[in-house]
Amino acid sequence: MTTTTTEPVELNPYEEDPLLVVDALHTEIMTPRGALKAVDGVTFSLRQGETLGVVGESGSGKSVMGRTVMGLYRSGGNMNVSGQVLLEGEDIQSMTARELRRVWGSKVGMVFQDPMTALNPVKKIGTHLTETLKEHSKLDGKAARNRAEELLNLVGIPEPRRRLDQFPHEMSGGMRQRVVIAIALANNPRLLIADEPTTALDVTVQKQILDLLQRLQAELGMAVILISHNLGVVAGRADRVGVMYAGRFAELAPAKQLFADPRHHYTRALLAAIPKLEQPPHVRLDAIEGAPPNMVNPPHGCRFAPRCRAAQEDCTHVPPRLVPTDQSNLMGHKRHWYACYHPVSHDTPGGE
Amino acid sequence: MMAGSGSDHLRADQDQVLTVTDLVVEFPTKGGGKVHAVSGISFDLLRGETLGILGESGCGKSSAGRAVMQLPPPTSGSVRLEETELTGLSKSAVRSKRRPMQMILQDPVSALNPRRRVKDLVAEGPRIWGKKVTDQQIRDVLSEVGLDPDVVMDRRPYEMSGGQCQRVCIARALMLEPTVMICDEPVSSLDVSVQAQILNLLEQARERLRLSMIFIAHDVAVVKNISDRVMVMYLGKVCEITPSDGLAQRALHPYTKLLLDSVPEAELMDDSEVARGGQTSTELPSPLNPPSGCRFRTRCPLASEVCKEEEPKLRELAPGHWVACHHADDGAAPTRAVIGEEGNPETGLVTEEAAADAATADDRVTDADESVATKAEPPKRAADEG
């Protein structure tokens, strides 16, 4: 029953000249109760212009992963990071603070969840933008201001010139998030990490912001890591999707394949737990019983096993590795990877 | 003031548990203005029925739910629970009369007293009314909400997850044997897997106890899943009341369609689906100074002169389906709203209104946004929480 290939195929993040390589990334946070393994062995790569969606529930490690890739979380203090993050061949984790300041903004930008706290309440919108611009180029005040206006225009803010002299509190949440995006894009980064960029926004505004991100990505050709707890947000927007559970990827696949043909039972269960618009009302939802594991002391073997209906004896010993589906014609980044000994198959759609 | 939404849709001939008529909630602001949180809405609830209230932040859905609970009492309007009129009663009379109505709030952790143990939290309600609560009763209700009494009885809220706390909140409500439950965004702070557990639990309780429920949420699919009828609100007004079955196909009000179009779905989206849209809409006008006539007109693709002058009344366009829109039944109304500046590339449905609308779209962004940002800031509570 176990997928036994004579030579186990490993996910190799270095193939195909990627923009970003994340190799065996571990991020531990020291807590009074022990080391919390927030990210516990994540490997993937990202090509130029590609969008990777990362979904998972709270505590799955998706945000910590994003921040570690960004270099915001590093070894020292109560953090312990191991593994590699290479952006255009440069190791983010071994950079000095000065080097990181050079990379942030010009090579990698970040959009955070809450646009209110991401902006300084006592600085004008224009100051936010020009300080970023001046940090990375020799623009003088006037040129920087003009560029700032261009940027606001780019993210669809009407009357950009007037907006430059406004404070964050004078704008609505959706407009603020546009400003945050403009700041992140100010120096044409190659990679944008968007951590729950629309979670604080209403659905109609959410759609506008996601459309905007998608448009800008196409225009500017950057790679994007889109982190969200909402599968729907990621579904139409990402080329590939990684489903995180308890600090690891349970499944990593091209978006269409993932949603059409999920192999990991966690992915399948997650999809089944979402209420669907097409269903008649009062349909009982297929909930996932139990709760995610405590990451100070995670279970041996597959971390989803305690909640998995298809779990068997062998799931509880050795953690499953990511293996590709047997569609060998799909190479490299197009491959569909999953970490499960008893994957969902079409013969047993329920997985039982 | 007859708020224009009308009350013809109330079903006086049926077994109403709760009847709300002309509910108005206004909050005064520092400058002497008023936030019009809820402006004259009417609805009723039959025994065993679930009414979903759907809308975005600032639409007044939470204010409406709280006003029904008299938290605080509405500015005007009537709330009748069974045979009792709740408005105008003294504080102590309200406390005893509204006992059959219980509320579940959005953030389950802050809804519980952090210093009390689960067993005391659960028994608190009946004890206030001088009833003895046995250990067995507490155990029963905890098992009913899917908690293991032996494990959680002595825990305090901070020792539990959000989902567990929400179960405790539900247990607290159930202890008072309510006939009506008002759930205000009960699952929006929970993860999908836990959300499904709580939704199933609410359904179970409703069926077993024949509860009537008002379910307030911003998530279209969640509301649709749990409700018999859905009431869509926008800026303090009712847009549409419709049976929830087939909501996506039935929806007639342009705002409901906009909401439906904005829902990101995890199901297979083909590329055309994603490409559709463009700049969809502007933002919410200020509840301090709502637009005249139809409040949705500043964002509406169908808006015309009449919308500016005359407020649309709820009209029954199909059995049980009430819509407050002048244009909802114009000719063969397209099933999907024509939104976006370029119209819909696939169907080519670019109405004149939509084109004119697109031309002024930018101006409207500014106006609407500015008024929200600059004026609505002081009465933050009312404006933000809806």
XYZ file of C-alpha atoms in Angstrom:
738
model
C 0.000 0.000 0.000
C 2.868 2.291 0.767
C 4.255 4.086 -2.222
C 7.528 2.326 -2.668
C 9.779 3.556 -5.367
C 13.189 1.974 -5.537
C 14.799 5.373 -5.502
C 12.814 7.898 -3.511
C 12.410 11.111 -5.461
C 13.325 14.100 -3.360
C 12.028 17.587 -3.787
C 15.035 19.434 -5.115
C 14.606 23.162 -4.708
C 17.753 23.980 -6.659
C 16.646 22.727 -10.051
C 15.603 25.111 -12.793
C 17.419 28.224 -11.661
C 14.954 29.520 -9.108
C 14.632 33.049 -7.748
C 14.113 31.833 -4.220
C 15.268 28.607 -2.626
C 14.033 27.564 0.776
C 15.813 24.421 1.872
C 14.947 22.448 5.001
C 13.915 25.562 6.883
C 13.362 25.173 10.621
C 12.287 28.007 12.889
C 12.108 27.316 16.577
C 10.779 29.745 19.153
C 11.967 29.227 22.693
C 9.100 29.267 25.147
C 9.026 28.538 28.887
C 7.605 25.127 28.020
C 10.305 24.264 25.504
C 11.230 24.920 21.904
C 8.150 25.500 19.778
C 8.815 24.134 16.315
C 6.839 26.697 14.360
C 8.406 25.802 11.025
C 9.730 22.303 10.942
C 11.345 21.414 7.675
C 9.941 23.420 4.785
C 11.499 23.088 1.359
C 10.387 24.769 -1.826
C 11.567 27.005 -4.606
C 10.019 29.870 -6.460
C 10.705 30.974 -10.005
C 10.604 34.478 -11.283
C 7.067 35.758 -11.751
C 5.524 32.799 -10.028
C 2.895 32.940 -7.267
C 3.014 30.453 -4.452
C -0.051 30.339 -2.249
C 0.535 29.129 1.284
C -2.565 28.073 3.185
C -2.999 26.694 6.637
C -4.886 27.236 9.850
C -3.686 29.469 12.648
C -0.593 28.024 14.226
C 0.394 26.056 11.145
C 3.553 28.118 10.822
C 2.729 29.909 7.601
C 3.364 33.412 8.912
C 6.532 32.432 10.756
C 7.725 30.826 7.542
C 7.034 34.032 5.619
C 8.905 36.127 8.141
C 11.832 33.762 8.259
C 12.112 33.888 4.489
C 12.026 37.666 4.760
C 14.815 37.570 7.339
C 12.676 39.193 10.024
C 13.115 36.106 12.150
C 16.702 35.042 12.647
C 18.718 33.002 15.075
C 19.371 34.748 18.329
C 17.297 35.792 21.275
C 14.500 33.333 21.617
C 14.624 32.217 18.000
C 16.586 29.471 16.413
C 16.646 29.230 12.637
C 18.306 26.507 10.618
C 18.189 25.620 6.953
C 18.728 27.915 4.024
C 16.927 30.780 2.380
C 18.599 31.830 -0.866
C 17.259 34.830 -2.725
C 19.013 35.123 -6.081
C 21.750 33.003 -4.581
C 22.252 35.193 -1.517
C 21.745 33.643 1.890
C 19.245 35.809 3.750
C 19.807 34.190 7.103
C 23.546 34.818 7.169
C 23.294 38.504 6.234
C 24.223 41.308 8.567
C 21.582 43.806 9.604
C 23.064 46.323 7.190
C 22.907 43.886 4.287
C 19.334 43.028 5.159
C 18.331 46.670 4.983
C 19.712 46.746 1.469
C 17.772 43.664 0.449
C 14.474 44.620 2.099
C 12.543 46.778 -0.259
C 14.808 46.405 -3.246
C 14.738 42.624 -3.558
C 12.000 41.459 -1.276
C 8.969 43.412 -0.096
C 6.331 42.487 2.416
C 2.657 43.289 2.871
C 1.263 42.649 6.316
C -2.202 41.764 7.473
C -3.202 44.899 9.301
C -2.723 48.022 7.188
C -3.317 50.272 10.190
C -0.437 49.017 12.295
C 1.821 48.638 9.275
C 1.775 52.403 8.752
C 3.170 54.964 11.145
C 0.160 56.983 12.367
C 2.101 60.244 12.724
C 3.726 60.168 9.292
C 2.096 61.318 6.109
C 1.533 58.869 3.289
C 4.093 60.740 1.190
C 6.758 60.388 3.887
C 6.171 56.667 4.094
C 6.822 56.322 0.394
C 9.688 58.752 -0.037
C 11.693 57.404 2.892
C 11.645 53.986 1.254
C 12.629 55.466 -2.082
C 15.486 57.534 -0.675
C 16.849 54.582 1.263
C 17.555 52.719 -1.952
C 18.275 55.346 -4.568
C 19.743 58.796 -4.846
C 16.449 60.462 -5.665
C 16.160 64.034 -4.411
C 13.042 65.226 -2.621
C 11.154 66.315 -5.669
C 11.924 63.260 -7.755
C 11.032 60.996 -4.865
C 7.729 62.765 -4.457
C 6.943 62.377 -8.119
C 7.787 58.722 -7.978
C 5.592 58.370 -4.875
C 2.727 59.887 -6.802
C 3.310 57.437 -9.618
C 3.231 54.584 -7.167
C -0.078 55.639 -5.636
C -1.427 55.885 -9.132
C -0.143 52.417 -9.865
C -2.064 50.909 -6.951
C -5.272 52.626 -8.044
C -5.548 55.442 -5.523
C -7.408 58.391 -7.006
C -5.975 61.894 -6.616
C -2.530 60.664 -5.589
C -1.051 64.131 -5.165
C -3.556 65.081 -2.514
C -3.185 61.722 -0.808
C 0.523 62.242 -0.298
C -0.234 64.842 2.355
C -2.766 62.763 4.206
C -2.253 60.668 7.307
C -3.090 56.976 7.475
C -6.162 57.574 9.672
C -7.704 59.685 6.940
C -7.990 56.679 4.694
C -10.198 53.602 4.752
C -8.790 50.142 5.331
C -8.771 49.223 1.658
C -6.975 52.439 0.709
C -4.415 51.926 3.471
C -3.689 48.443 2.236
C -3.115 49.908 -1.226
C -0.590 52.293 0.322
C 1.169 49.408 2.059
C 1.370 47.620 -1.263
C 2.733 50.754 -2.915
C 5.470 50.968 -0.273
C 6.362 47.309 -0.736
C 6.633 47.833 -4.495
C 8.457 51.161 -4.362
C 11.851 49.728 -5.234
C 10.730 47.035 -7.645
C 11.386 43.973 -5.495
C 11.810 40.631 -7.217
C 9.783 38.900 -4.524
C 6.718 40.067 -2.635
C 5.593 38.292 0.506
C 1.949 39.047 1.256
C 0.969 37.750 4.672
C -2.829 37.628 4.922
C -3.113 40.852 2.910
C -6.911 40.881 2.865
C -7.915 39.249 6.119
C -8.752 42.562 7.799
C -10.835 43.733 4.844
C -14.400 43.257 3.680
C -15.110 40.824 0.861
C -15.784 43.427 -1.782
C -12.586 45.276 -0.863
C -10.718 41.997 -0.596
C -11.506 41.265 -4.199
C -10.225 44.667 -5.276
C -6.948 44.174 -3.429
C -6.403 40.671 -4.776
C -7.151 41.862 -8.295
C -4.668 44.662 -7.772
C -1.932 42.312 -6.583
C -2.523 40.060 -9.523
C -2.394 42.930 -11.989
C 0.783 44.370 -10.512
C 2.454 41.015 -10.516
C 1.725 40.581 -14.193
C 2.953 44.104 -14.964
C 6.085 44.013 -12.866
C 6.932 40.330 -13.196
C 7.683 39.702 -9.544
C 7.308 36.466 -7.678
C 4.721 36.435 -4.906
C 4.237 34.345 -1.809
C 0.589 34.763 -0.887
C -0.100 33.573 2.637
C -3.713 33.086 3.681
C -5.931 30.985 5.884
C -8.605 31.215 3.212
C -8.331 28.587 0.499
C -10.623 30.643 -1.673
C -8.292 33.636 -1.635
C -5.433 31.517 -2.880
C -7.408 29.349 -5.282
C -7.738 31.661 -8.234
C -4.567 33.632 -7.650
C -1.690 31.227 -7.190
C 0.221 29.107 -9.687
C 1.126 26.632 -7.001
C -0.308 26.098 -3.551
C 1.359 24.691 -0.472
C -0.877 23.442 2.309
C 0.827 23.776 5.670
C -0.005 21.753 8.717
C 1.943 21.819 11.958
C 5.021 23.483 10.495
C 5.318 21.402 7.338
C 3.905 21.188 3.873
C 1.288 18.487 3.760
C 0.909 19.019 0.058
C 2.496 21.222 -2.571
C 1.037 21.265 -6.039
C -0.050 23.374 -8.983
C -3.225 25.133 -7.816
C -5.604 23.437 -10.205
C -4.353 19.974 -9.394
C -4.468 20.620 -5.693
C -8.102 21.632 -5.704
C -9.221 19.099 -8.293
C -7.271 16.169 -6.985
C -6.036 16.615 -3.416
C -3.913 13.705 -2.234
C -3.372 14.562 1.395
C -6.270 13.855 3.721
C -5.779 17.173 5.438
C -6.243 19.058 2.170
C -9.298 17.029 1.340
C -10.782 17.560 4.807
C -10.057 21.270 4.696
C -11.850 21.609 1.379
C -14.777 19.605 2.689
C -15.112 21.723 5.833
C -15.832 24.924 3.922
C -19.503 25.712 3.414
C -20.263 25.909 -0.310
C -22.589 28.347 -1.948
C -24.012 25.725 -4.275
C -25.076 23.373 -1.529
C -28.628 23.555 -0.219
C -28.920 25.067 3.260
C -28.552 23.003 6.424
C -26.108 20.535 4.890
C -24.040 19.105 7.717
C -20.432 20.121 7.222
C -17.690 17.574 7.175
C -15.753 18.967 10.114
C -12.244 17.910 11.078
C -12.479 16.653 14.628
C -9.872 17.527 17.202
C -7.356 20.336 17.152
C -3.893 20.904 15.667
C -1.040 19.442 17.724
C 1.009 21.233 20.317
C 4.176 22.212 18.491
C 6.392 22.077 21.543
C 5.903 18.374 21.543
C 4.451 17.343 18.186
C 3.325 13.767 17.584
C 5.722 11.278 16.031
C 5.084 10.307 12.471
C 2.497 12.145 10.448
C 1.269 15.146 12.400
C -2.186 14.927 11.028
C -2.535 11.251 11.960
C -4.379 11.855 15.276
C -7.142 13.677 13.375
C -7.003 11.660 10.175
C -9.746 9.196 9.336
C -7.465 7.229 7.067
C -4.624 6.939 9.565
C -3.102 3.525 10.044
C -0.494 1.990 12.263
C 2.463 3.047 10.098
C 1.434 6.706 10.103
C 2.437 7.142 13.718
C 6.110 6.143 13.466
C 8.107 7.931 10.815
C 6.952 11.258 9.423
C 6.033 10.893 5.745
C 8.183 12.754 3.257
C 6.943 14.741 0.328
C 6.662 12.386 -2.633
C 5.491 13.211 -6.138
C 2.378 11.760 -7.721
C 3.204 9.191 -10.345
C 2.583 11.500 -13.270
C 6.200 11.384 -14.312
C 5.650 13.619 -17.328
C 5.341 16.556 -14.993
C 8.770 17.847 -14.198
C 10.132 19.985 -11.429
C 7.912 22.795 -10.349
C 4.899 21.327 -12.072
C 5.038 18.273 -9.899
C 2.373 17.511 -7.379
C 3.947 16.626 -4.027
C 2.233 15.197 -0.985
C 3.343 13.784 2.330
C 1.085 10.865 3.071
C 1.477 7.084 3.269
C -2.124 6.393 2.359
C -3.061 9.167 -0.016
C -6.571 9.969 -1.102
C -7.233 7.943 -4.198
C -10.048 8.007 -6.661
C -11.209 4.512 -5.779
C -11.942 5.575 -2.230
C -13.115 9.146 -2.520
C -13.968 9.355 1.157
C -10.506 8.199 2.026
C -11.780 5.558 4.450
C -40.297 58.210 9.622
C -41.292 55.361 7.454
C -37.872 54.283 6.473
C -38.809 53.150 3.064
C -37.927 49.558 3.601
C -41.534 48.747 4.344
C -42.994 46.050 6.522
C -45.251 44.214 4.094
C -42.950 41.239 4.306
C -43.817 40.461 7.927
C -45.793 37.276 8.302
C -48.331 38.130 10.991
C -50.438 35.107 10.106
C -47.747 32.628 11.082
C -46.145 31.455 14.310
C -43.862 34.423 14.931
C -41.463 34.189 17.830
C -39.844 37.549 17.303
C -41.175 40.540 15.430
C -39.055 43.599 14.855
C -40.638 46.624 13.227
C -39.056 49.887 12.143
C -35.950 49.353 14.196
C -33.786 52.477 14.262
C -30.380 52.646 15.912
C -28.527 55.939 15.924
C -25.429 56.961 17.797
C -24.743 60.615 18.530
C -21.302 61.908 17.570
C -19.180 64.626 19.130
C -19.984 67.181 16.481
C -23.694 66.876 17.057
C -24.201 64.559 14.114
C -25.652 61.093 14.152
C -24.367 57.784 12.919
C -27.270 56.100 11.216
C -26.356 52.538 12.101
C -29.764 50.996 11.482
C -32.453 52.983 9.730
C -35.847 51.451 10.052
C -35.609 47.771 9.373
C -38.314 45.224 9.993
C -38.101 41.477 10.173
C -39.705 38.540 11.880
C -38.650 35.110 12.963
C -40.843 32.018 12.987
C -40.512 29.200 15.483
C -37.642 26.938 14.499
C -36.514 29.254 11.732
C -33.036 30.619 11.154
C -32.714 34.089 9.705
C -29.287 34.998 8.392
C -28.260 38.637 8.376
C -25.565 39.271 5.821
C -23.533 42.375 5.148
C -20.139 44.002 5.324
C -18.697 45.923 8.233
C -20.630 49.080 8.901
C -23.879 47.802 7.429
C -25.602 47.750 10.796
C -26.030 44.017 11.181
C -24.445 43.816 14.621
C -26.145 46.991 15.791
C -29.447 45.456 14.739
C -28.707 42.239 16.629
C -27.739 44.135 19.740
C -30.756 46.423 19.545
C -32.990 43.370 19.459
C -31.279 42.260 22.684
C -31.737 45.820 24.056
C -27.960 46.194 24.293
C -28.490 49.143 24.154
C -32.209 49.610 23.440
C -32.905 50.924 19.924
C -33.500 54.611 19.266
C -36.985 53.761 18.095
C -38.963 50.862 16.808
C -40.552 47.831 18.312
C -39.125 44.456 19.343
C -41.714 41.870 20.296
C -40.581 38.572 21.741
C -43.521 36.164 21.744
C -46.194 38.382 23.297
C -43.887 40.783 25.132
C -42.846 44.187 23.872
C -39.245 44.666 24.998
C -38.702 48.307 24.138
C -39.718 50.863 26.715
C -39.422 48.435 29.614
C -37.396 49.268 32.705
C -33.935 47.792 32.958
C -34.909 45.114 35.415
C -38.018 44.212 33.465
C -35.918 43.833 30.298
C -33.573 41.516 32.120
C -36.289 39.097 33.044
C -38.389 39.392 29.907
C -35.593 38.797 27.438
C -34.375 35.681 29.197
C -35.666 33.390 26.426
C -33.376 35.243 24.050
C -29.644 34.519 24.302
C -26.695 35.872 22.406
C -23.435 34.370 21.156
C -20.686 36.843 20.375
C -17.838 36.944 17.926
C -14.847 36.718 20.231
C -15.512 33.815 22.556
C -12.436 34.389 24.709
C -13.292 37.956 25.686
C -16.940 37.003 26.125
C -16.016 34.874 29.130
C -14.858 36.107 32.508
C -11.200 35.082 32.559
C -11.182 34.438 36.290
C -14.025 31.956 36.449
C -13.942 28.251 35.867
C -15.967 26.628 33.110
C -18.369 24.973 35.539
C -19.215 28.327 37.124
C -19.397 30.103 33.800
C -21.904 27.594 32.536
C -24.011 27.708 35.699
C -23.945 31.490 35.969
C -27.161 32.203 34.070
C -29.557 29.986 36.048
C -27.871 30.947 39.316
C -28.604 34.601 38.672
C -32.246 33.621 38.488
C -31.984 31.807 41.802
C -32.006 28.293 40.401
C -29.969 25.471 41.842
C -27.669 23.984 39.245
C -26.511 20.427 39.771
C -23.177 19.069 38.685
C -25.027 16.642 36.456
C -26.740 19.465 34.557
C -23.397 21.109 33.935
C -21.921 17.848 32.731
C -24.865 17.225 30.434
C -24.695 20.597 28.771
C -20.928 20.390 28.356
C -21.182 17.010 26.683
C -23.934 18.364 24.527
C -21.634 21.043 23.146
C -18.927 18.461 22.543
C -16.651 19.133 25.499
C -15.410 16.452 27.854
C -16.742 17.543 31.271
C -13.942 15.787 33.155
C -11.327 17.727 31.255
C -12.787 21.219 31.052
C -14.955 21.621 34.168
C -12.200 23.247 36.178
C -10.455 25.113 33.384
C -10.473 28.834 32.892
C -10.990 30.503 29.498
C -7.307 31.156 28.874
C -6.588 27.457 29.203
C -8.771 26.665 26.226
C -8.716 27.285 22.486
C -11.061 29.700 20.745
C -13.247 26.859 19.514
C -13.555 25.419 23.011
C -14.427 28.828 24.442
C -17.134 29.244 21.814
C -18.560 25.886 22.879
C -18.633 27.129 26.464
C -20.462 30.268 25.325
C -23.028 28.107 23.558
C -23.383 25.936 26.670
C -23.994 29.062 28.760
C -26.738 30.138 26.401
C -28.337 26.688 26.305
C -28.485 26.496 30.111
C -31.187 29.161 30.071
C -33.343 27.140 27.677
C -33.753 29.910 25.134
C -36.302 30.046 22.361
C -34.290 32.525 20.320
C -30.528 32.586 19.836
C -28.823 35.592 18.326
C -25.411 34.640 16.994
C -23.246 37.594 16.078
C -20.381 36.403 13.871
C -19.966 33.286 16.030
C -17.432 31.633 13.749
C -15.544 34.463 12.119
C -12.648 34.349 14.557
C -12.270 30.588 14.161
C -10.315 28.447 11.741
C -12.154 26.615 8.977
C -11.961 23.204 10.597
C -13.245 24.554 13.918
C -15.783 26.740 12.172
C -17.382 23.648 10.676
C -17.544 22.014 14.115
C -19.280 25.023 15.670
C -21.714 25.413 12.774
C -22.665 21.756 13.063
C -23.101 22.174 16.802
C -25.429 25.147 16.369
C -27.493 23.207 13.853
C -27.724 20.271 16.233
C -28.870 22.465 19.110
C -31.377 24.225 16.919
C -32.930 20.990 15.740
C -33.058 19.384 19.154
C -34.460 22.358 21.032
C -36.495 23.783 18.157
C -34.658 27.051 18.545
C -35.176 30.065 16.376
C -31.953 31.683 15.386
C -30.674 34.967 14.044
C -27.305 34.337 12.508
C -25.291 37.455 11.762
C -22.188 37.093 9.596
C -20.289 38.563 6.677
C -19.469 35.251 5.006
C -22.027 34.527 2.302
C -21.472 30.785 2.200
C -21.614 30.389 5.971
C -24.844 32.376 6.268
C -26.373 30.532 3.385
C -25.455 27.191 4.836
C -27.137 27.716 8.191
C -30.137 29.888 7.347
C -33.625 29.330 6.036
C -33.908 32.927 4.960
C -31.203 35.491 4.330
C -31.586 39.205 4.901
C -28.949 41.324 3.183
C -28.180 44.674 4.781
C -26.379 47.701 3.429
C -25.720 50.903 5.355
C -28.492 50.371 7.855
C -31.098 49.255 5.356
C -32.469 45.979 4.147
C -31.637 45.266 0.509
C -33.140 41.888 0.053
C -34.813 39.098 1.975
C -34.740 35.767 0.255
C -35.011 32.061 0.949
C -31.429 30.908 1.269
C -31.886 27.916 -0.997
C -30.392 28.835 -4.328
C -29.267 32.236 -3.073
C -26.639 32.558 -5.765
C -29.177 32.115 -8.566
C -32.026 33.942 -6.907
C -30.278 37.138 -5.860
C -31.813 40.173 -7.514
C -30.466 43.164 -5.619
C -27.296 44.575 -7.217
C -25.580 44.662 -3.820
C -26.285 41.012 -3.134
C -24.845 40.229 -6.536
C -21.773 42.295 -5.810
C -21.279 40.341 -2.592
C -21.711 37.045 -4.384
C -19.282 38.098 -7.073
C -16.662 39.025 -4.513
C -16.661 35.685 -2.725
C -13.414 33.878 -3.341
C -14.263 30.233 -3.683
C -11.935 27.344 -3.229
C -13.725 25.407 -5.910
C -12.224 25.230 -9.337
C -12.053 28.653 -10.786
C -11.385 28.734 -14.446
C -9.221 31.516 -15.728
C -12.108 33.450 -17.226
C -13.698 33.563 -13.813
C -10.648 35.188 -12.364
C -10.202 37.598 -15.205
C -13.741 38.877 -14.850
C -14.259 41.995 -12.822
C -11.547 44.563 -12.808
C -12.044 47.488 -10.508
C -15.295 46.323 -9.011
C -16.587 48.894 -6.676
C -16.005 51.870 -4.545
C -16.239 51.951 -0.827
C -18.923 52.462 1.741
C -20.376 55.982 2.049
C -20.422 57.536 5.503
C -23.181 56.356 7.830
C -23.156 59.904 9.222
C -24.550 61.269 6.050
C -25.966 58.416 4.009
C -26.895 59.026 0.363
C -30.423 60.131 -0.388
C -32.894 57.717 -1.882
C -31.400 54.286 -2.275
C -28.302 54.077 -0.101
C -26.549 51.716 -2.463
C -26.885 53.992 -5.481
C -23.357 55.448 -5.198
C -21.917 52.011 -5.904
C -24.717 50.599 -8.001
C -24.315 49.814 -11.683
C -28.054 50.175 -12.253
C -28.439 53.517 -10.470
C -30.585 56.135 -12.184
C -32.344 59.385 -11.301
C -35.190 57.725 -9.493
C -32.739 56.054 -7.112
C -31.516 59.450 -5.982
C -34.945 60.798 -5.228
C -36.999 57.931 -4.048
C -36.107 55.294 -1.539
C -36.985 51.824 -2.819
C -39.452 49.790 -0.782
C -39.223 46.083 -0.242
C -41.318 44.476 -2.955
C -42.179 40.829 -3.272
C -40.771 39.792 -6.619
C -41.190 36.079 -6.049
C -42.940 34.163 -3.260
C -41.072 34.950 -0.055
C -38.444 36.945 -1.909
C -38.415 40.671 -1.135
C -36.173 43.152 -2.867
C -35.681 46.866 -2.216
C -34.512 48.079 -5.610
C -36.153 50.172 -8.299
C -34.437 48.281 -11.061
C -34.180 44.723 -9.807
C -36.989 43.579 -12.075
C -36.220 45.751 -15.087
C -36.745 43.561 -18.116
C -34.551 40.512 -18.079
C -32.284 41.507 -15.267
C -28.935 39.844 -15.772
C -28.280 37.193 -13.165
C -24.867 38.606 -12.483
C -24.498 42.275 -11.795
C -22.680 44.222 -14.413
C -19.860 45.598 -12.402
C -16.489 46.833 -13.325
C -15.343 49.620 -15.527
C -15.026 47.592 -18.666
C -18.264 45.761 -18.124
C -18.254 42.060 -18.511
C -15.998 40.969 -21.332
C -17.652 37.596 -21.718
C -21.261 38.544 -21.981
C -20.656 41.987 -23.345
C -23.290 43.278 -21.001
C -22.372 46.904 -20.839
C -25.464 48.829 -20.014
C -25.588 52.556 -20.444
C -25.802 53.013 -16.733
C -22.729 50.931 -16.251
C -20.807 52.920 -18.783
C -21.851 56.224 -17.254
C -21.069 54.745 -13.916
C -17.595 53.805 -14.967
C -16.955 57.330 -16.145
C -17.641 58.752 -12.734
C -16.206 55.865 -10.813
C -13.049 57.622 -9.826
C -14.804 60.641 -8.403
C -16.954 58.461 -6.346
C -14.040 56.613 -4.843
C -12.780 59.865 -3.509
C -16.062 61.124 -2.189
C -17.104 57.974 -0.514
C -13.717 57.229 0.854
C -13.143 60.694 2.115
C -16.390 60.880 3.958
C -15.779 57.548 5.620
C -12.295 58.414 6.611
C -12.603 61.939 7.804
C -15.999 62.026 9.393
C -16.712 58.571 10.593
C -13.574 58.312 12.649
C -14.844 59.618 16.013
C -17.830 57.279 16.452
C -15.504 54.409 15.743
C -17.404 51.824 17.663
C -20.628 52.212 15.795
C -19.159 52.671 12.386
C -16.647 49.900 12.567
C -18.595 47.171 14.060
C -21.740 47.448 12.035
